[in-house]
Short mmCIF file of C-alpha atoms in Angstrom, two decimals:
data_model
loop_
_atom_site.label_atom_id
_atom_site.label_comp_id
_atom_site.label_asym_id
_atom_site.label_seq_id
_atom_site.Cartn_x
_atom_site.Cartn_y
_atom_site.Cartn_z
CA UNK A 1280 40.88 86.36 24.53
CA UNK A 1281 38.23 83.72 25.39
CA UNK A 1282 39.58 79.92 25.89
CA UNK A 1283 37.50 77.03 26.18
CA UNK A 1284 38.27 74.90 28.25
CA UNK A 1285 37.87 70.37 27.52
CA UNK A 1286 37.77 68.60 30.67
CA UNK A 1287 37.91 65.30 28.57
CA UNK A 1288 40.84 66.79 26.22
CA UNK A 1289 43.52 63.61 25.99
CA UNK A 1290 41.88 60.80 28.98
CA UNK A 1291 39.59 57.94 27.89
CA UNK A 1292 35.73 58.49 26.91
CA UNK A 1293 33.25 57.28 29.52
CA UNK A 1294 30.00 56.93 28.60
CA UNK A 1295 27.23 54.01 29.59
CA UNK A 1296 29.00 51.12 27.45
CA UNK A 1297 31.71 51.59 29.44
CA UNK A 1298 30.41 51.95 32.84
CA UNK A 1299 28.19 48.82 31.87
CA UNK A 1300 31.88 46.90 31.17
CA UNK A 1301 33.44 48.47 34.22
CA UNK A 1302 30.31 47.24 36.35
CA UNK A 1303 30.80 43.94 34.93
CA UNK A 1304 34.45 43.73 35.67
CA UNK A 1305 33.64 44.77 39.46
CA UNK A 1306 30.98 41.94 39.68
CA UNK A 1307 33.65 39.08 38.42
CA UNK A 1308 34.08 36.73 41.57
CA UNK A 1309 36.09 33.99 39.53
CA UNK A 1310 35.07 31.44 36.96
CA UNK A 1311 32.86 28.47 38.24
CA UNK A 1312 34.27 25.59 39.45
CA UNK A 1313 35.74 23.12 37.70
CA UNK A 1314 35.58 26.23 34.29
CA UNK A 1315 38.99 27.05 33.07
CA UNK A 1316 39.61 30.76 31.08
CA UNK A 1317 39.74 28.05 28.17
CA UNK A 1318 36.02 27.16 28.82
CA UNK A 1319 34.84 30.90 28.54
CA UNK A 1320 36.67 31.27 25.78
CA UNK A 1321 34.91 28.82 23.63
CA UNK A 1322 31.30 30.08 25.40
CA UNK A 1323 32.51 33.33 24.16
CA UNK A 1324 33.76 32.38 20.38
CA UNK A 1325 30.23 29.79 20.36
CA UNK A 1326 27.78 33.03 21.22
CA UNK A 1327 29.80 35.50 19.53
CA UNK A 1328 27.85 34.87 15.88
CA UNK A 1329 24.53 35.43 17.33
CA UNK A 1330 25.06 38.80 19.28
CA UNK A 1331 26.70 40.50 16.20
CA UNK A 1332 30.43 40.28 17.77
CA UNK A 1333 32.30 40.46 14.69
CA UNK A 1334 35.18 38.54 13.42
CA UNK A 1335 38.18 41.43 14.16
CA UNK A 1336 36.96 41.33 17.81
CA UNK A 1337 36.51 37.55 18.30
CA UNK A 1338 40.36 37.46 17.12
CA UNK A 1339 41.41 40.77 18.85
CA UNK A 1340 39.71 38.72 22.24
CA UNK A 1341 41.33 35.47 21.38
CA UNK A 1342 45.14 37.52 21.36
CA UNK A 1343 44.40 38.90 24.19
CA UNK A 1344 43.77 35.10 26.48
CA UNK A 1345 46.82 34.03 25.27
CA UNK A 1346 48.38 36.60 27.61
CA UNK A 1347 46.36 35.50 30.60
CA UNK A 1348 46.94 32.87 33.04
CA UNK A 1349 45.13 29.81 34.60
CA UNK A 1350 45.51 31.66 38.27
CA UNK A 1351 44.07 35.28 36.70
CA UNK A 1352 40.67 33.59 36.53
CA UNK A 1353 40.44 32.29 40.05
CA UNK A 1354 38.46 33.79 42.80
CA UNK A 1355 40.13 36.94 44.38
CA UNK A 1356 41.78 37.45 40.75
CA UNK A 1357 41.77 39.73 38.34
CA UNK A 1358 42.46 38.74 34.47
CA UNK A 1359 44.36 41.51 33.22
CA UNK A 1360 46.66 41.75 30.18
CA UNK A 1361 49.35 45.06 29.06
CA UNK A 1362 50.04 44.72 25.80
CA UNK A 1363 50.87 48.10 24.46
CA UNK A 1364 48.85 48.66 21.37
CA UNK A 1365 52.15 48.90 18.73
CA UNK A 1366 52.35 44.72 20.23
CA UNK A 1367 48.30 44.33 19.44
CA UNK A 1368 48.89 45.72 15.84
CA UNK A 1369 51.85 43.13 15.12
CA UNK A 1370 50.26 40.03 16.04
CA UNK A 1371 46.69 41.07 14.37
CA UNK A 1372 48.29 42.56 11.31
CA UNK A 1373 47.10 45.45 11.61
CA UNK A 1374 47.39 49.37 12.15
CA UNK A 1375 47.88 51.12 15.71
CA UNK A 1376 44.60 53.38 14.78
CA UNK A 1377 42.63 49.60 13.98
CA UNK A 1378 43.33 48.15 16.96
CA UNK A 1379 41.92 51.80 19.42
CA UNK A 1380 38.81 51.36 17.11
CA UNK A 1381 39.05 47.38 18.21
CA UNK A 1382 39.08 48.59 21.79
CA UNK A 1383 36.58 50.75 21.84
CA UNK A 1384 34.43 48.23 19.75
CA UNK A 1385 34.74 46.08 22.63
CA UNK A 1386 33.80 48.16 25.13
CA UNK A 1387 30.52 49.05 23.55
CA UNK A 1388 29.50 45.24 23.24
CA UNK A 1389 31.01 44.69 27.21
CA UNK A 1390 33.61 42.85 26.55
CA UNK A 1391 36.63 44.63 28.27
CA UNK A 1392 37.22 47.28 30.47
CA UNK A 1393 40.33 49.49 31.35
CA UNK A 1394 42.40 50.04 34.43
CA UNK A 1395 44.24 53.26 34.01
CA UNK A 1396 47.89 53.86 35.71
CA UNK A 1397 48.06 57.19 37.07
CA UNK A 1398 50.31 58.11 33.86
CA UNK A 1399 47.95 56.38 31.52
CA UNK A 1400 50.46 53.66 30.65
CA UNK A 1401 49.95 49.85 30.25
CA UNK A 1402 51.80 47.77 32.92
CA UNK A 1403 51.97 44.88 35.26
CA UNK A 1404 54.34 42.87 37.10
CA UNK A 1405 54.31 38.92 37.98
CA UNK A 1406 55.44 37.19 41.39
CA UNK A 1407 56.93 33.93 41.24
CA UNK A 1408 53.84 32.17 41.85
CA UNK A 1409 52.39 33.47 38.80
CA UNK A 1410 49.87 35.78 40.43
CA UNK A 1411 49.65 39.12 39.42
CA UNK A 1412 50.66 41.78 41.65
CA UNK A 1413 49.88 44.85 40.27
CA UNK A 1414 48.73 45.55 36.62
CA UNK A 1415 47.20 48.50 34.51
CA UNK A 1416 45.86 47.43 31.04
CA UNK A 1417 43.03 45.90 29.26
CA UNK A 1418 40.49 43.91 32.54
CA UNK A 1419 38.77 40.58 30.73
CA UNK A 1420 36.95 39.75 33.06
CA UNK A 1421 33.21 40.55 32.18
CA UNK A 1422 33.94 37.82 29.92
CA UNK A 1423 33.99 35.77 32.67
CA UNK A 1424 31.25 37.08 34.24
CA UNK A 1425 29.22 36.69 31.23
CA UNK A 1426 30.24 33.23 30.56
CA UNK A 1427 27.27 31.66 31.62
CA UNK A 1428 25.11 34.15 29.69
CA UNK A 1429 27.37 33.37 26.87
CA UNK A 1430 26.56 29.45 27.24
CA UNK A 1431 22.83 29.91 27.19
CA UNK A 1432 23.48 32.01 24.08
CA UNK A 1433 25.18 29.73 22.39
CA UNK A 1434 22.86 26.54 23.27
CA UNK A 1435 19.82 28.72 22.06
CA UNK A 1436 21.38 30.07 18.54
CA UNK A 1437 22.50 26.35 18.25
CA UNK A 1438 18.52 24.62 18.71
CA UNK A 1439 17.59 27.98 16.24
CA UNK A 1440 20.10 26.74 14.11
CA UNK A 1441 18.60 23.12 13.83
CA UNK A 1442 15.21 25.08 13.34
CA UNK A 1443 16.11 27.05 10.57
CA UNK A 1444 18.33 24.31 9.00
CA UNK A 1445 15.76 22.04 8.62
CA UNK A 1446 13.22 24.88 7.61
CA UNK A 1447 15.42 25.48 4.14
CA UNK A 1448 15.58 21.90 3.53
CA UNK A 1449 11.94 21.95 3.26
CA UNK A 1450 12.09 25.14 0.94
CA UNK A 1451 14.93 23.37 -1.00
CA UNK A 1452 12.70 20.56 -1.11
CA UNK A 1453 9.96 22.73 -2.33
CA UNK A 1454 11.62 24.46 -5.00
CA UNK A 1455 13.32 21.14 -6.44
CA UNK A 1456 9.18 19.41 -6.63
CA UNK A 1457 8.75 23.20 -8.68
CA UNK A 1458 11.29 23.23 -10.64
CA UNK A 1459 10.54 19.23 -11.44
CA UNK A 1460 7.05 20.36 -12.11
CA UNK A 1461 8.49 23.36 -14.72
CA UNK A 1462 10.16 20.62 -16.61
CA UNK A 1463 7.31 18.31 -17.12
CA UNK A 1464 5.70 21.32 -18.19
CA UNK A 1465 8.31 22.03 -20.62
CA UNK A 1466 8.89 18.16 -21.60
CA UNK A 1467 4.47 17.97 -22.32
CA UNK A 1468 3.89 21.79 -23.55
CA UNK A 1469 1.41 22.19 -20.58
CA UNK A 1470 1.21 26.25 -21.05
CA UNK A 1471 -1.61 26.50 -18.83
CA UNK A 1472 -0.04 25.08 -15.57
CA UNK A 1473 2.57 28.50 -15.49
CA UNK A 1474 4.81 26.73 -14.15
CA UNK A 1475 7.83 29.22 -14.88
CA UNK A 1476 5.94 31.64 -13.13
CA UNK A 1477 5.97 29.29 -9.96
CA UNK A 1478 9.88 28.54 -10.66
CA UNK A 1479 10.87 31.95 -10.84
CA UNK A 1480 8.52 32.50 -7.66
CA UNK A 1481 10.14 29.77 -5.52
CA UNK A 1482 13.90 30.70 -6.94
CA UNK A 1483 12.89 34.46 -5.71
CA UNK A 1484 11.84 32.95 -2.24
CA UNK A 1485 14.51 31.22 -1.76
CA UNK A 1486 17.33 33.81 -2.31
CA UNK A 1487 15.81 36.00 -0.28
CA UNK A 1488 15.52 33.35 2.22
CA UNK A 1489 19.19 32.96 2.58
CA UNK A 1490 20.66 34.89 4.84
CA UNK A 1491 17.11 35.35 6.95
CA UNK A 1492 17.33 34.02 10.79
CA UNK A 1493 13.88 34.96 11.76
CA UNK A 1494 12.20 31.62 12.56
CA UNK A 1495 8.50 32.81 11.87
CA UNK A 1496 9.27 35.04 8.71
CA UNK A 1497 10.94 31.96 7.17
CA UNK A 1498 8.28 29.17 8.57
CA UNK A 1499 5.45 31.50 6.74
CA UNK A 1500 7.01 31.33 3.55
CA UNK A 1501 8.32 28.09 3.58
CA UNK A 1502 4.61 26.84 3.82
CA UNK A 1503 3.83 29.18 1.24
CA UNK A 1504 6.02 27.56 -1.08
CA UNK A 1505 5.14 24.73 0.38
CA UNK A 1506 1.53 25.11 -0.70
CA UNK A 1507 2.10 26.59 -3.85
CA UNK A 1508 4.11 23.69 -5.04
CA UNK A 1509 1.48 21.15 -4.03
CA UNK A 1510 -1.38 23.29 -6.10
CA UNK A 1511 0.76 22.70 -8.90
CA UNK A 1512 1.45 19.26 -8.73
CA UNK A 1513 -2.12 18.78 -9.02
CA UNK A 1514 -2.19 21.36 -11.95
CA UNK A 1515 0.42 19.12 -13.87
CA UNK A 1516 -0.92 16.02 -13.11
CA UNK A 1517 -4.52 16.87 -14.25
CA UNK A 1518 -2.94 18.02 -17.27
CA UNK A 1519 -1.14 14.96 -17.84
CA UNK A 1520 -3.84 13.27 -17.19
CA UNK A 1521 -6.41 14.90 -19.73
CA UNK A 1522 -2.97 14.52 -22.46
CA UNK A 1523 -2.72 10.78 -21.82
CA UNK A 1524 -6.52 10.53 -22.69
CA UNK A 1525 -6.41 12.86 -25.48
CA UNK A 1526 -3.69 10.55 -27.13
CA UNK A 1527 -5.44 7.44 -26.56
CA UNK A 1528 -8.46 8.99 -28.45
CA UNK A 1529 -6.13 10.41 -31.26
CA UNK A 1530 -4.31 6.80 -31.97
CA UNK A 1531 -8.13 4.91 -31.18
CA UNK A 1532 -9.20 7.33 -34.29
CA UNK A 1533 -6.63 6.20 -36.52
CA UNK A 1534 -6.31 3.14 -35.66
CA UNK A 1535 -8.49 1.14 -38.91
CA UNK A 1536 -9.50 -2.60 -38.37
CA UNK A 1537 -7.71 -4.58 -41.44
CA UNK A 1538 -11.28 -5.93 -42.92
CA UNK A 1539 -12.00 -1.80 -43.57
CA UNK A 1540 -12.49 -1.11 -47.15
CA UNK A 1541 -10.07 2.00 -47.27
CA UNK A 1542 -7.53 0.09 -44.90
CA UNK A 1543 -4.07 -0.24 -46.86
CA UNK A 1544 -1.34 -2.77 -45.92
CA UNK A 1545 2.55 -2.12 -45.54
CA UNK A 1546 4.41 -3.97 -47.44
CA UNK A 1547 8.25 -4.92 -47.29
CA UNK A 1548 10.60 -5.25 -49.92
CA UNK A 1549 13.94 -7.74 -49.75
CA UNK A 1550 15.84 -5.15 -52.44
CA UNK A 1551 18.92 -3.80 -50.53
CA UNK A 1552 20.12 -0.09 -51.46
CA UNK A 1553 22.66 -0.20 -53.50
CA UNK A 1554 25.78 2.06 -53.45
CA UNK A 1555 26.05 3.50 -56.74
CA UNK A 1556 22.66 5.36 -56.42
CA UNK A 1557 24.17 8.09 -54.42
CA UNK A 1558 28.17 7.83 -55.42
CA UNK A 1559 27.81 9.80 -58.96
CA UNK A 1560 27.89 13.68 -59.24
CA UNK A 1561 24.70 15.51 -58.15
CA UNK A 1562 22.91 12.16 -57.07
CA UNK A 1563 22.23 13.35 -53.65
CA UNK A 1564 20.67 16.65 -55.08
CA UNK A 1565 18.36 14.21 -57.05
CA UNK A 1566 17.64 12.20 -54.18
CA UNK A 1567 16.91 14.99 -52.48
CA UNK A 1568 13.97 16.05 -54.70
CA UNK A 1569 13.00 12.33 -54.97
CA UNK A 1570 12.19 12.47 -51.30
CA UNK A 1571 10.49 16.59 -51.69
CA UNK A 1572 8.63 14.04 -54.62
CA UNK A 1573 7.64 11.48 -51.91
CA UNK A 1574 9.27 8.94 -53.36
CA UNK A 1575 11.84 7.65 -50.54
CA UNK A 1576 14.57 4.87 -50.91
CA UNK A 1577 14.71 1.36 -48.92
CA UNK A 1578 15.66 2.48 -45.17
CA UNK A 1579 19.32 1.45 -44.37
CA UNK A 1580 20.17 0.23 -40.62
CA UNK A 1581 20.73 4.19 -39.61
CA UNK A 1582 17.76 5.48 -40.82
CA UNK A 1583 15.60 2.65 -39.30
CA UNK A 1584 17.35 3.62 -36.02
CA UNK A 1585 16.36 6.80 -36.63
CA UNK A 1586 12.13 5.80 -37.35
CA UNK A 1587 12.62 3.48 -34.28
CA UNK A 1588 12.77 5.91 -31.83
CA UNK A 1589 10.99 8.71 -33.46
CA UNK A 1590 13.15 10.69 -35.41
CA UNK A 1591 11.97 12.92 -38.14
CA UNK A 1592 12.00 16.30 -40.09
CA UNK A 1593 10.01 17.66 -36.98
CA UNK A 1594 11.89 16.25 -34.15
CA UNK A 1595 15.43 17.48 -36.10
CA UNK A 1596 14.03 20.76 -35.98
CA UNK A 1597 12.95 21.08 -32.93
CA UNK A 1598 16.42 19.68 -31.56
CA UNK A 1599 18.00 22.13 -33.48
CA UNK A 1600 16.02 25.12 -34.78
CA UNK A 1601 19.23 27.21 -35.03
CA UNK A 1602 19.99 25.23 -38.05
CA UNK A 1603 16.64 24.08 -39.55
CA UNK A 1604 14.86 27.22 -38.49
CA UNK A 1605 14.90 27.88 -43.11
CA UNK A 1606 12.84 24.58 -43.22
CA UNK A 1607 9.21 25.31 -44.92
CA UNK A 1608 6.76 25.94 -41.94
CA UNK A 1609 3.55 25.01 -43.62
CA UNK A 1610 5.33 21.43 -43.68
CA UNK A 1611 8.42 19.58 -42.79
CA UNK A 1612 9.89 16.49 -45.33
CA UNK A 1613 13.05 14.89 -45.39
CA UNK A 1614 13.95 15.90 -49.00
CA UNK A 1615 14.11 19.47 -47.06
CA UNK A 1616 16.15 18.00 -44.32
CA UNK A 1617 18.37 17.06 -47.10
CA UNK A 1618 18.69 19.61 -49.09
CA UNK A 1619 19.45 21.53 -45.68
CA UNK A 1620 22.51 18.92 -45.13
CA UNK A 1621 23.74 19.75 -48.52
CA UNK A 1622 23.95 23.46 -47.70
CA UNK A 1623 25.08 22.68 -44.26
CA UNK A 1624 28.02 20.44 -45.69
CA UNK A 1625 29.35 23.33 -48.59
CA UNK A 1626 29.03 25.48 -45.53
CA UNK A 1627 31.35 24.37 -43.01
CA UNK A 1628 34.19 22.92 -45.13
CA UNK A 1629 32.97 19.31 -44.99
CA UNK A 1630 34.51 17.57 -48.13
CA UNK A 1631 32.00 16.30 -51.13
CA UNK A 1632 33.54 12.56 -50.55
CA UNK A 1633 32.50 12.22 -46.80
CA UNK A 1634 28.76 13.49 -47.51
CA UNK A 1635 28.40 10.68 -50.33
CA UNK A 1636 30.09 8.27 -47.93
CA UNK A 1637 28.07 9.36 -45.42
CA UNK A 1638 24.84 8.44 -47.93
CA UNK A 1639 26.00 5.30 -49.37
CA UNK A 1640 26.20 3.96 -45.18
CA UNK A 1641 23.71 5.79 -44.15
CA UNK A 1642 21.48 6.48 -47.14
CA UNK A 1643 20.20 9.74 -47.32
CA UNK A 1644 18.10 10.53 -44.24
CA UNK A 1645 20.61 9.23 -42.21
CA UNK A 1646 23.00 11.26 -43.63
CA UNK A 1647 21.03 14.44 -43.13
CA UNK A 1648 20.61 13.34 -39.94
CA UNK A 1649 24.10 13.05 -38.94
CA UNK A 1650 25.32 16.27 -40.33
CA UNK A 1651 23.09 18.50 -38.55
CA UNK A 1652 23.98 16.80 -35.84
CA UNK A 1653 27.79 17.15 -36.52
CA UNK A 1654 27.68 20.65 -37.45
CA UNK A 1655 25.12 21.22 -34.56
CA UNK A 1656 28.11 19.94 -31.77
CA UNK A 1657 30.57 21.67 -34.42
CA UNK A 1658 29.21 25.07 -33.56
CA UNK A 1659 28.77 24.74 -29.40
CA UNK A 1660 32.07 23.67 -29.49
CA UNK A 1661 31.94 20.40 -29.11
CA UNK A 1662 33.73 19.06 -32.14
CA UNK A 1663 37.06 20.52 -34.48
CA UNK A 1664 37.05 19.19 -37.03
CA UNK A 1665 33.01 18.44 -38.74
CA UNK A 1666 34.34 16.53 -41.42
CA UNK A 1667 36.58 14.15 -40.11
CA UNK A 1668 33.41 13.86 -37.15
CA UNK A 1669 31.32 12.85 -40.01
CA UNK A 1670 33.90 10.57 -41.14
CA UNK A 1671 34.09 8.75 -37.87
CA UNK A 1672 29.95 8.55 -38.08
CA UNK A 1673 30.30 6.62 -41.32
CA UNK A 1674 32.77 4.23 -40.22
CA UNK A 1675 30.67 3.50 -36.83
CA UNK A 1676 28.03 2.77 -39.27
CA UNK A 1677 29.71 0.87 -41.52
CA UNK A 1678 30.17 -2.31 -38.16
CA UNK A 1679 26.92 -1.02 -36.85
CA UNK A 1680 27.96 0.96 -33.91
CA UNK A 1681 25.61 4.20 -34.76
CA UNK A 1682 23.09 4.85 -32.87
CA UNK A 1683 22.00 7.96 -34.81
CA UNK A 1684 18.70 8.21 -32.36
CA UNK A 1685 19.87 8.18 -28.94
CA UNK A 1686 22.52 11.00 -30.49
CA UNK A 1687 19.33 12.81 -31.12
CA UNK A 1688 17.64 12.19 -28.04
CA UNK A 1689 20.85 13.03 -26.27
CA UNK A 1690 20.84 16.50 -28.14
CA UNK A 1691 17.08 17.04 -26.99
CA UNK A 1692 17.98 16.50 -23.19
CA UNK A 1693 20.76 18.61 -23.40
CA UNK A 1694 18.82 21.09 -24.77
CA UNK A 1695 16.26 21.31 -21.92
CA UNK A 1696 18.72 20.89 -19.62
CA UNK A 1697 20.03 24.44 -21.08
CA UNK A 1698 16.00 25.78 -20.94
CA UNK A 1699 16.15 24.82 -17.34
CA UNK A 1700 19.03 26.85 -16.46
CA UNK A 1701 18.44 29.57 -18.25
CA UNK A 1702 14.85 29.83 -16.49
CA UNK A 1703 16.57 29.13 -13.10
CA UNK A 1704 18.86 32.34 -13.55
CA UNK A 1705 15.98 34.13 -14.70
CA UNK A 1706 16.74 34.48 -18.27
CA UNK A 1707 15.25 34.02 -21.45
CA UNK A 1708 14.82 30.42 -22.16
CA UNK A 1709 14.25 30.96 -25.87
CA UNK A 1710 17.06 30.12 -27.92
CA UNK A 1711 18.18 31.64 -31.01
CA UNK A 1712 16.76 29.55 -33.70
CA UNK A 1713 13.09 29.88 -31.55
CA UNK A 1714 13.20 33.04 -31.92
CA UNK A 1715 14.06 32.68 -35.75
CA UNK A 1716 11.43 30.43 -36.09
CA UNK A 1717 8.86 32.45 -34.41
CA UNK A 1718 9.81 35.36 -36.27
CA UNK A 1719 9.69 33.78 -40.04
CA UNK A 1720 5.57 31.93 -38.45
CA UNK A 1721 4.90 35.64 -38.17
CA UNK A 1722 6.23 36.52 -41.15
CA UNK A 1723 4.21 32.97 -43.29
CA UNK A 1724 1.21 34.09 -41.49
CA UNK A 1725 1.48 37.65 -42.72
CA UNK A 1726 2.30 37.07 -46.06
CA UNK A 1727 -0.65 34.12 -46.42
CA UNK A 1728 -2.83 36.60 -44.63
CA UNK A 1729 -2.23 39.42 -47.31
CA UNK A 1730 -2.10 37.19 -50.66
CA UNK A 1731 -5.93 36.82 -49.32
#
């Protein structure tokens, strides 16, 4: 019967990692003057991150010193530690089997090398002084002979560090001008200056970006970003510019001189609103069809608020198209704001008496108003209980504390605030009630389009 026979069966592997450590271990003449096993060390630990050392090894080396002495890593020395490998395993927390696959991990990046006893056992004896006499283990010293390599490591990885630090500032710099850009774009309806598409581009870019150490990949695309964003800036501000003109033309055109023979004057009227037009059963479903009629009511302090800074069926509905998204498309009036707020109220278990509170404060527009915006925060979460909310509204406006249109304006910012983020994680930015309202403008256009 044939055997075969395995000269390496049972004794260490050599192969060139290891003769590379055990050539470095040989060349080790002591540490340079005035260089403690402390220094190499941290020249070690410093380089370690940018020659792919990994963490288990840094700490496997760092157990390891502690065993060593000042006098191991003088000239004439050699810095050799005997742990047995059951004592590595206890103070790294690991297994026996872990800390062999440590070794050997070390030995391929020439780290360590091994002095073998005769027996193959780990030992080593002290004198008085401290020096060692004799000792088979674990040899650290091509550590110390690559300590100075390990210093020049470090200092370089540490200037590339500055390099590509201040490179992703500039990309993070680039991206926030971008994303700045995408909401002007958003804020002004400027579809033509794709700014998303530049957003999503620079968010792309800059993940991928992240963990990238090459200096001249990331200096190419950080001036392509770079570039990029610039373009657009001029995009956005041409745009702007060409909307700011087009609105001064638009008010110039309507603007009539008051000696024109079709010019009509405002007029004011001193005749308060009263409270018993809207406290009797069914009077704000009449009011509501007064103002469908075009007939409104004398504004009340909320509902001037409201025309002072802008507010009206339009601006309610974009604000908050998941609830208005049922208002007529081909046009937008208060009475249907109204009517909506009457729904809206029977709807979310708002009581009868705080609506026609709400309208004899308020009057009816401001009422409206503030119950879509109640039941609006009512439904993200933002308020328990909508009818004592409302309540609350009614008394602020009863002293004059509502300020019905920066609650609105609020609502508006909050909302692209929301468009923003959903764009920056690369979702749809559409919300619910868009998409409602997009899908009943198909659905008008269709059904005018056929009745022709």
């Amino acid at each position: 019967m044939a055997h075969t026979y395995q000269p390496g069966a049972g004794f260490r592997r050599f192969d060139g990692a290891a003769a590379e450590a055990a050539r470095l271990a040989t060349e080790f003449r002591g540490l340079p003057d005035a260089q403690g096993h402390g220094q190499a060390l941290a020249a070690f630990k410093r380089a370690a991150a940018y020659i792919d050392v990994p963490p288990s090894v840094v700490q496997l080396i760092d157990v390891m010193f502690a065993w060593t002495k000042p006098e191991d890593w003088q000239a004439g020395a050699t810095p050799i530690v005997w742990p047995r490998n059951e004592k590595l395993a206890r103070a790294l927390g690991l297994q026996v089997r872990q800390v062999q696959n440590l070794l050997d991990r070390a030995i391929k990046l020439r780290l360590i090398s091994h002095r073998d006893s005769p027996n193959g056992h780990r030992g080593g004896v002290r004198g008085a002084d401290g020096q060692i006499k004799w000792a088979y283990g674990i040899v650290l010293s091509p550590i110390g002979t690559r300590m100075e390599e390990f210093q020049a490591i470090a200092e370089h990885g540490a200037r590339e560090d500055e390099r590509i630090d201040r490179l992703k500032k500039r990309l993070s710099a680039a991206r926030r001008l971008i994303s700045s850009l995408a909401q002007t774009a958003i804020d002004n309806a400027l579809p033509a200056a794709k700014a998303d598409e530049e957003l999503a581009l620079a968010l792309s870019a800059t993940r991928q970006m992240r963990n990238v150490r090459d200096v001249e990949l990331l200096t190419g695309c950080v001036e392509q970003i770079e570039t990029r964003a610039r373009a657009l800036e001029a995009v956005v501000r041409d745009a702007l510019r060409h909307l700011d003109t087009y609105n001064v033309e638009v008010v110039s055109h309507h603007i009539a001189p008051t000696d024109a023979p079709d010019c009509i004057h405002s007029t004011t009227t001193n005749q308060p609103q009263t409270a018993k037009a809207v406290t009797g059963n069914g009077s704000a479903e009449r009011s509501s069809r007064n103002y469908a009629a075009g007939s409104p009511l004398p504004q009340s302090d909320v509902e001037e608020d409201l025309a002072k800074h802008g507010i009206d069926p339009s601006f309610i509905e974009s604000v908050t198209p998941e609830l208005c998204h049922t208002l007529a498309l081909e046009k937008r009036e208060w009475g249907d704001v109204i009517q909506l707020a009457e729904r809206l109220v029977a709807q979310n278990s708002i009581h009868r008496h705080a609506w026609h509170e709400a309208c004899r404060l308020m009057g009816q527009r401001g009422a409206a108003a503030s119950v879509i915006a109640t039941v609006y925060k009512y439904q993200a979460g933002e308020v328990r209980q909508p009818g004592a909310y409302l309540r609350g509204m009614s008394e602020r406006a009863s002293r004059g504390e509502l300020h019905l249109g920066r609650t609105f304006h609020g609502l508006k910012d909050n909302r692209r605030s929301v468009t923003m983020r959903a764009m920056q994680d690369g979702g749809d930015a559409s919300s619910i009630g868009d998409m409602a309202r997009r899908a009943l403008s198909r659905s008008f256009v269709l059904s005018g389009s056929s009745s022709k």
